[in-house]
Tab-separated table of C-alpha atoms in Angstrom:
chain	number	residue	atom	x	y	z
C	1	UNK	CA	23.591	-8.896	39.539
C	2	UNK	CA	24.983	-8.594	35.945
C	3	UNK	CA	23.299	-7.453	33.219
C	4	UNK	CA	25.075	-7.852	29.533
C	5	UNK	CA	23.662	-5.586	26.931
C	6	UNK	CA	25.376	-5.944	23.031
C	7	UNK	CA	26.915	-2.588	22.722
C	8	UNK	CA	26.700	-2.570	19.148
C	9	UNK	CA	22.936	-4.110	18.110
C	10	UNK	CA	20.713	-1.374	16.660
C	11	UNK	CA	19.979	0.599	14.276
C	12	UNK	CA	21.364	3.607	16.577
C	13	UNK	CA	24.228	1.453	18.068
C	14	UNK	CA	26.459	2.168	19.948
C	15	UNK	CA	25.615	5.710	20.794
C	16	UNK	CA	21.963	5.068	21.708
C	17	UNK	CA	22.905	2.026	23.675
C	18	UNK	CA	25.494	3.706	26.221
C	19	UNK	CA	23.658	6.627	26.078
C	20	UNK	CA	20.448	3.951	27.614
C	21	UNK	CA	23.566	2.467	29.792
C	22	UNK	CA	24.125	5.517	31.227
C	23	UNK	CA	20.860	6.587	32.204
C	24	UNK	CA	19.612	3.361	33.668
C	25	UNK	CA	22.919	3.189	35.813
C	26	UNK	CA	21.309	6.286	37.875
C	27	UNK	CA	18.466	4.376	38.287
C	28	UNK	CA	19.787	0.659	39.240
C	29	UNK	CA	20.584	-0.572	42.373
C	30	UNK	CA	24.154	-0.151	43.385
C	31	UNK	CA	24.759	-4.193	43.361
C	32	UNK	CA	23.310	-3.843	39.438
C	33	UNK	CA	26.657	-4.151	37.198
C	34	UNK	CA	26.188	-3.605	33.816
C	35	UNK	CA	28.357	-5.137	31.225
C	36	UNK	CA	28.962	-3.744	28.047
C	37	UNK	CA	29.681	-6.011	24.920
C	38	UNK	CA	31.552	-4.379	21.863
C	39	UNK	CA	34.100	-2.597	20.556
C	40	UNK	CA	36.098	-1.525	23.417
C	41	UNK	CA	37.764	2.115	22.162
C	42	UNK	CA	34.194	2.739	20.426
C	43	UNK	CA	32.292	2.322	24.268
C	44	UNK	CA	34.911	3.991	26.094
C	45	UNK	CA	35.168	6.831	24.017
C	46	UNK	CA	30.866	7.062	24.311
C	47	UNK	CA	31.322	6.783	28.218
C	48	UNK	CA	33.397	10.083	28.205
C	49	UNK	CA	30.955	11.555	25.764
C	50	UNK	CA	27.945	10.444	28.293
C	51	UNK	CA	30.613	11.825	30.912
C	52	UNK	CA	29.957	8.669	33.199
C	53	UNK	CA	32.480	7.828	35.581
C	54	UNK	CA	31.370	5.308	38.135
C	55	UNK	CA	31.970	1.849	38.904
C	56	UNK	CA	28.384	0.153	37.759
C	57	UNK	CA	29.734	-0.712	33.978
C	58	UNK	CA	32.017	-3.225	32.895
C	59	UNK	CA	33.526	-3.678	29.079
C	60	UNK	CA	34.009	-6.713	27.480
C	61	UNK	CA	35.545	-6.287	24.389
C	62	UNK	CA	34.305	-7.662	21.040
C	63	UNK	CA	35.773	-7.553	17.708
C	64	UNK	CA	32.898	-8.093	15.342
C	65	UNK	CA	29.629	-7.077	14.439
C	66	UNK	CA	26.694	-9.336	13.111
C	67	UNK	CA	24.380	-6.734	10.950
C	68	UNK	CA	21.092	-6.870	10.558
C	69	UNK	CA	20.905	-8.227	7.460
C	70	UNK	CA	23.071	-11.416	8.136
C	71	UNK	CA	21.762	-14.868	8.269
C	72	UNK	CA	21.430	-15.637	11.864
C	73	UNK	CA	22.992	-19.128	11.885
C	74	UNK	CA	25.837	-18.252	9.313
C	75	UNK	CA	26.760	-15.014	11.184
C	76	UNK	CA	26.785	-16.918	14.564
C	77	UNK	CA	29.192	-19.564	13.240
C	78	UNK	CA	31.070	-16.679	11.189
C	79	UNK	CA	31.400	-14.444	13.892
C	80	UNK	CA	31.966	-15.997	16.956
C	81	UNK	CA	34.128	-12.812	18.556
C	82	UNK	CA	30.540	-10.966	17.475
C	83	UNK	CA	28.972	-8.667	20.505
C	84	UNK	CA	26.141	-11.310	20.076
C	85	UNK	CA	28.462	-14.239	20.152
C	86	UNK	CA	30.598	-12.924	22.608
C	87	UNK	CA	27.547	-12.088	25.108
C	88	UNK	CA	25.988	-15.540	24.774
C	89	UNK	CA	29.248	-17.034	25.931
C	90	UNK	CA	29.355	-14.806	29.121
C	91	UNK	CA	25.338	-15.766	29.757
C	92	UNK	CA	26.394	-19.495	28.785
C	93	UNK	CA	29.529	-19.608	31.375
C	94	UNK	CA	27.145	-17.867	33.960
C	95	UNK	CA	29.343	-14.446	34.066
C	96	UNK	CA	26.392	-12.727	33.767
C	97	UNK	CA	22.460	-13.589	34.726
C	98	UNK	CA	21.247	-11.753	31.538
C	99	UNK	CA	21.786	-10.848	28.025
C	100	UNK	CA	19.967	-7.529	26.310
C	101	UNK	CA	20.397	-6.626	22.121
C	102	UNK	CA	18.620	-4.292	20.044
C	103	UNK	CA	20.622	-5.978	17.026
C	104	UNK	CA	20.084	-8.907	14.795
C	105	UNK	CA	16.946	-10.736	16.299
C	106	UNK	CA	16.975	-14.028	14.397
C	107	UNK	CA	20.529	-14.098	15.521
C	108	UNK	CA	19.763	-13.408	19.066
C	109	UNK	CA	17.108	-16.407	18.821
C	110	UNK	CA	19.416	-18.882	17.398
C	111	UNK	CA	22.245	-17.444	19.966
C	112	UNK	CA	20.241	-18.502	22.869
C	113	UNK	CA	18.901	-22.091	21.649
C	114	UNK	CA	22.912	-23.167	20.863
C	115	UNK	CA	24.148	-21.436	23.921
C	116	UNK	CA	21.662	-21.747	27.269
C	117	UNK	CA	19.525	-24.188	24.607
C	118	UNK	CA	16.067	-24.507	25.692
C	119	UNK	CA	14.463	-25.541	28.953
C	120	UNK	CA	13.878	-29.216	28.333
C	121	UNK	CA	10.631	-30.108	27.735
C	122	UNK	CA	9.826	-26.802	25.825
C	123	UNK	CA	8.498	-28.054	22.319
C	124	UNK	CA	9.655	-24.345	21.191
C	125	UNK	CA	10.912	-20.906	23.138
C	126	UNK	CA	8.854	-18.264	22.269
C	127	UNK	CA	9.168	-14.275	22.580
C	128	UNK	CA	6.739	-12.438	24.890
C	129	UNK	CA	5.484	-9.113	24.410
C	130	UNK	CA	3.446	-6.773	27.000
C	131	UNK	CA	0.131	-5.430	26.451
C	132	UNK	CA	-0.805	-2.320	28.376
C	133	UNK	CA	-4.432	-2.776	29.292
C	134	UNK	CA	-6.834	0.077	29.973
C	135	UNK	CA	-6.803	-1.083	34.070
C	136	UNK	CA	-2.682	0.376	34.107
C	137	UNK	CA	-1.426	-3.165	34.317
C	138	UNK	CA	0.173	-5.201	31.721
C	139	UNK	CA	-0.707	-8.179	30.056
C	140	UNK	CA	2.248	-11.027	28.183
C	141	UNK	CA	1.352	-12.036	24.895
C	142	UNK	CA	3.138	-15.306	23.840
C	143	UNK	CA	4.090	-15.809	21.044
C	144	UNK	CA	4.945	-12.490	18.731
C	145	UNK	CA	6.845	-13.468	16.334
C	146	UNK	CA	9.728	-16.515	17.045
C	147	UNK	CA	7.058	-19.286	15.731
C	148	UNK	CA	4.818	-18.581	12.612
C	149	UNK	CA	3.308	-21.567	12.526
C	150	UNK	CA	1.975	-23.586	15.803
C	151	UNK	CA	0.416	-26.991	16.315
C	152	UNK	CA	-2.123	-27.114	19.513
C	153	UNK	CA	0.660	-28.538	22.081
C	154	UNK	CA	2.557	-25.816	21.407
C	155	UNK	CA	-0.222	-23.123	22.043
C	156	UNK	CA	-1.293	-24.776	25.483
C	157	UNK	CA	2.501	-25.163	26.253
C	158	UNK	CA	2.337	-21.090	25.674
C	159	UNK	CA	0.013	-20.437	28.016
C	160	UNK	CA	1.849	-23.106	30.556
C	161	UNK	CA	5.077	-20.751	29.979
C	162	UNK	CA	3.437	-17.311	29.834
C	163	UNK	CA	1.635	-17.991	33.469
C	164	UNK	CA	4.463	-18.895	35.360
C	165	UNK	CA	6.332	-15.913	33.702
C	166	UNK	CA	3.313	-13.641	34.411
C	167	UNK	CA	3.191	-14.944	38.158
C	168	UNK	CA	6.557	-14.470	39.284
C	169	UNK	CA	7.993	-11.183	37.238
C	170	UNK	CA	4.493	-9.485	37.364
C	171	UNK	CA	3.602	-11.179	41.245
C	172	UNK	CA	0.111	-12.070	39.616
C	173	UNK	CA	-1.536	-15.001	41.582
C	174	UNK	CA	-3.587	-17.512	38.762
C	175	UNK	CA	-2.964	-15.510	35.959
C	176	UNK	CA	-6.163	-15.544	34.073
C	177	UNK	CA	-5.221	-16.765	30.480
C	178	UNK	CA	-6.922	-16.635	27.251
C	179	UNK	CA	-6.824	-17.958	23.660
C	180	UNK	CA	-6.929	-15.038	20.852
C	181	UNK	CA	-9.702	-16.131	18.662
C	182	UNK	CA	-11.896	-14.798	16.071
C	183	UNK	CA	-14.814	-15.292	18.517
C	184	UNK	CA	-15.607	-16.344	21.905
C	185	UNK	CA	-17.446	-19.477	21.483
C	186	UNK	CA	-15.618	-22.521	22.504
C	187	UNK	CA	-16.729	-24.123	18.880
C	188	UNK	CA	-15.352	-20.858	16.915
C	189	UNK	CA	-11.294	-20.623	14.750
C	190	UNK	CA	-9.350	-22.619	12.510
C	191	UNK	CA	-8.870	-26.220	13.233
C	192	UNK	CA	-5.577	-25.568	15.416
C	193	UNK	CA	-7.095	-23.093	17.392
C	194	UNK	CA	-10.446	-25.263	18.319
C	195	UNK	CA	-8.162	-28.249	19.154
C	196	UNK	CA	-5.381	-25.768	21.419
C	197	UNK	CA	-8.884	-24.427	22.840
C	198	UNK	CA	-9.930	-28.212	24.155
C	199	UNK	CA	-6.400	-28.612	25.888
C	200	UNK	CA	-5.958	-25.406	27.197
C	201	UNK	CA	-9.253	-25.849	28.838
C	202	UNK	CA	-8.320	-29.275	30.037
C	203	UNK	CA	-5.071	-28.185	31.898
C	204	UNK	CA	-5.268	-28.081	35.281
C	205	UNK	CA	-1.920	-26.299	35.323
C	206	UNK	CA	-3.537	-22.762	34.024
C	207	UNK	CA	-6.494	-20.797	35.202
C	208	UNK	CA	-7.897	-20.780	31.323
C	209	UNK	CA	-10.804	-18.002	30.771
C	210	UNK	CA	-11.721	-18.805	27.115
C	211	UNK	CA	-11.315	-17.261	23.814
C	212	UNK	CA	-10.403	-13.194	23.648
C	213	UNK	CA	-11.446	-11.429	20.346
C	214	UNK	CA	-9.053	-8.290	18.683
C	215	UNK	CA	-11.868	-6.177	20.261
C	216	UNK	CA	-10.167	-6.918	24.120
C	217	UNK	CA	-6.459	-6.845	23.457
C	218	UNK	CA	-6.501	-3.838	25.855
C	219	UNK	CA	-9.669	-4.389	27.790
C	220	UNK	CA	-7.853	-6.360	30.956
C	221	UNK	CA	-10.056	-9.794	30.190
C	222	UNK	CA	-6.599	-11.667	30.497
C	223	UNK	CA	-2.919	-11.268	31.923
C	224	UNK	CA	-1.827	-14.270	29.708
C	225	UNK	CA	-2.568	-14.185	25.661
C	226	UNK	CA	-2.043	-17.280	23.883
C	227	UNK	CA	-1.376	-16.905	19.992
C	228	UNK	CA	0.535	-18.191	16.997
C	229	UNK	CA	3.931	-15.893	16.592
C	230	UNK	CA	2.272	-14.753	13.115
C	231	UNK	CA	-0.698	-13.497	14.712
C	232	UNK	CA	0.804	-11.979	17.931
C	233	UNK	CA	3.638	-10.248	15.668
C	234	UNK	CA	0.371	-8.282	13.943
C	235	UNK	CA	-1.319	-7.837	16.313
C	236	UNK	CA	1.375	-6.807	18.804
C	237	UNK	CA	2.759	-4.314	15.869
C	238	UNK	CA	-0.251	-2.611	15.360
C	239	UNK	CA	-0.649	-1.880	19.323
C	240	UNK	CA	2.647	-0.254	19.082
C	241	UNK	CA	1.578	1.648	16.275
C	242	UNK	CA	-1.169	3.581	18.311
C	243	UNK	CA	1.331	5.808	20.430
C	244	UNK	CA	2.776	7.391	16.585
C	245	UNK	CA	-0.528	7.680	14.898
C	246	UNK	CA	-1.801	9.503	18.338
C	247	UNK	CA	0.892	11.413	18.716
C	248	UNK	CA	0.579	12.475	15.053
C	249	UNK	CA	-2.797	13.061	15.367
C	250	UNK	CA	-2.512	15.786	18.718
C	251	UNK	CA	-3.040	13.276	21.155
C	252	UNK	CA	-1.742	12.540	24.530
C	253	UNK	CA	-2.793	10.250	27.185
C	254	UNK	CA	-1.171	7.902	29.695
C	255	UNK	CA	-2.806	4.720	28.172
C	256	UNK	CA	-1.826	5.299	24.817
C	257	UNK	CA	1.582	6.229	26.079
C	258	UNK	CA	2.444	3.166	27.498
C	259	UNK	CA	1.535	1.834	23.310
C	260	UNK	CA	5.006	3.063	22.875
C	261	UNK	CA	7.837	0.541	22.030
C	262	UNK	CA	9.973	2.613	24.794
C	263	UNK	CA	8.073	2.190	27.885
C	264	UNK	CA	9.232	-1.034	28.363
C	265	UNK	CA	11.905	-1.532	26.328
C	266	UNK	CA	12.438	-5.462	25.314
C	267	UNK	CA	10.828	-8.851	24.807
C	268	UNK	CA	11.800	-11.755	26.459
C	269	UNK	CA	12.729	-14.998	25.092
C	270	UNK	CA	11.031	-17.560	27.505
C	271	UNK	CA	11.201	-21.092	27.340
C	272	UNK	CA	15.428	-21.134	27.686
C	273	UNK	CA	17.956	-21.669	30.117
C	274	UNK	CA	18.788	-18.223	30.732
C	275	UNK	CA	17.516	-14.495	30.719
C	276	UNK	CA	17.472	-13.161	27.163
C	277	UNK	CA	16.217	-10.131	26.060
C	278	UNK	CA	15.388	-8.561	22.712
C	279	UNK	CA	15.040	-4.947	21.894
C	280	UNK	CA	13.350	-3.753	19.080
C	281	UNK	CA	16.254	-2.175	16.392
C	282	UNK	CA	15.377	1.599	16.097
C	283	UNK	CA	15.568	1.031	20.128
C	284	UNK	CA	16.255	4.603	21.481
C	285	UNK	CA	18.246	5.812	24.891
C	286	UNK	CA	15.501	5.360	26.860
C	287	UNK	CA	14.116	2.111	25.418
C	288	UNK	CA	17.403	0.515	26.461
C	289	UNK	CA	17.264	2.221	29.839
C	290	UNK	CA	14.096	0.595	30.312
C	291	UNK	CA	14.905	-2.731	28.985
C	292	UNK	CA	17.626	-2.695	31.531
C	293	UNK	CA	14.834	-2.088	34.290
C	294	UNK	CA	12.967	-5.708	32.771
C	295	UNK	CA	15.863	-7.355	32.753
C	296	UNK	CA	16.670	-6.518	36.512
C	297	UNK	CA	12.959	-7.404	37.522
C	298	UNK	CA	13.343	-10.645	35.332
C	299	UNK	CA	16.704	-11.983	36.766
C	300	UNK	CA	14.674	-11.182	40.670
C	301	UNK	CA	11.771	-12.754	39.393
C	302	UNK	CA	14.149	-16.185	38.400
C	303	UNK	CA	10.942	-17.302	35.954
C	304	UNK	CA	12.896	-19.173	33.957
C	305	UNK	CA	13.710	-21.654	36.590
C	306	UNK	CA	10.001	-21.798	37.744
C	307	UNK	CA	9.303	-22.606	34.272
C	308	UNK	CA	12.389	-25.223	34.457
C	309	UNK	CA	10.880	-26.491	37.739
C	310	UNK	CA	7.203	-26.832	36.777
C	311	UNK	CA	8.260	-29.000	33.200
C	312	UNK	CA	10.542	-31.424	35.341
């Protein structure tokens, strides 16, 4: 397995991100090569620094950087020897079965629908977050954040996506899935959420529960939440925002823990061709050490060719 992480996406790039190399390389598999994407002196002289020396990383070298701040579609076209640009080629040609950046995430969107492009059939990829519930186990929210705006299709297609990812990487068997609402009543939302209610209860492909309310993001009433990427992007924020205000407050417990950004590390972009991952951009060490560990489980799980599979 190969596992291509952009060397120099985030806000603490490069050093955090070989530094997260370098720890999650005493935790992979032996068979686990990572391969890092970016400036080649810059990563070398980090690997010294980290004083690795074994055989599980790989540089590829790339000249040029797309910032934060750039336009995703200009910068792409701009900067095709970019760490982004450069790692969506390797994913594209198959040198690697995933790609991992804490850097530009519009870019990293755009990246992966003109490289791998979308699995056909998927009205629009989405990015899934995980919700740790109060049972230990995690539940995917789809969408958080790559699609403002959703008509009804696009919400049942959601939940379609989000089970068969939830099945395979998480080994869940029916993934119960449920429609964020302002109440549980069938009759209750806007007008896009009543009518993605009706076909999400319709599909025989899900095991639909209903409508959740903000009140059970982390009461373990579903392993699949369907939203709009406005809503999920609030409501997945604020869940991350627990673990700081706790921590500010005195606080410490292994639920509210697991609120933290770092314990898992990255988002996935599901509905493509390909094993994409997105880290947030103040991603520390060991948020890209774990991000590595979800990529790893993703590429065993292969849930983006179940998803390919079940939408032929």
């Amino acid at each position: 397995m190969r596992i291509a992480v952009d060397a120099m996406g985030g806000d603490f790039a490069p050093e955090a991100i070989v530094e997260g190399v370098v720890m999650a390389t005493t935790e992979l598999p032996s068979d686990v090569t990572i391969v890092l994407v970016g400036k080649q002196p810059v990563i070398e002289s980090l690997l010294q620094k980290y004083n690795y020396a074994g055989s599980g990383v790989e540089i590829v070298h790339a000249e040029d950087v797309i910032e934060m701040g750039e336009h995703p579609t200009k910068a792409l076209s701009q900067k095709p020897n970019s760490s982004i640009g450069v790692g969506f080629k390797l994913l594209r040609d198959k040198l690697v079965d995933a790609f991992c950046s804490a850097g530009n995430t519009g870019a990293m969107h755009v990246g992966a629908l003109f490289s791998i492009k979308a699995i056909e059939g998927v009205m629009r990829p989405a990015i899934a977050g995980f919700v740790p519930q109060l049972s230990g186990k995690f539940a995917v929210i789809v969408d958080i954040g790559a699609n403002a705006d959703c008509k009804p299709e696009m919400l049942l297609q959601f939940g379609e996506i989000g089970s068969i990812y939830a099945q395979y990487t998480f080994g869940i068997d029916k993934p119960r899935v449920a429609l964020m609402n302002i109440g549980e009543e069938e009759q209750k939302g806007s007008l896009v959420a009543q009518a993605a209610y009706q076909l999400l209860k319709n599909s025989r492909k899900i095991n639909f529960v209903g409508n959740m309310e903000g009140g059970d993001f982390f009461r373990d009433k579903a392993d699949v939440i369907v939203t709009d990427g406005f809503t999920g992007n609030i409501l997945f924020k604020m869940g991350e925002s627990i673990y700081e205000i706790t921590k500010e407050l005195g606080l410490q417990h292994d639920f509210t823990d697991k609120t933290n950004y770092e314990s898992v590390g990255g988002s996935p972009i599901v509905g493509v061709n390909g094993n994409v991952i997105i880290a947030h951009g103040i991603s520390s060490s060991l948020a890209i050490k774990n991000m590595l560990s979800l990529a790893k489980r993703q590429v065993d799980s292969g849930a983006y060719t179940k998803i390919a599979q079940a939408l032929s």
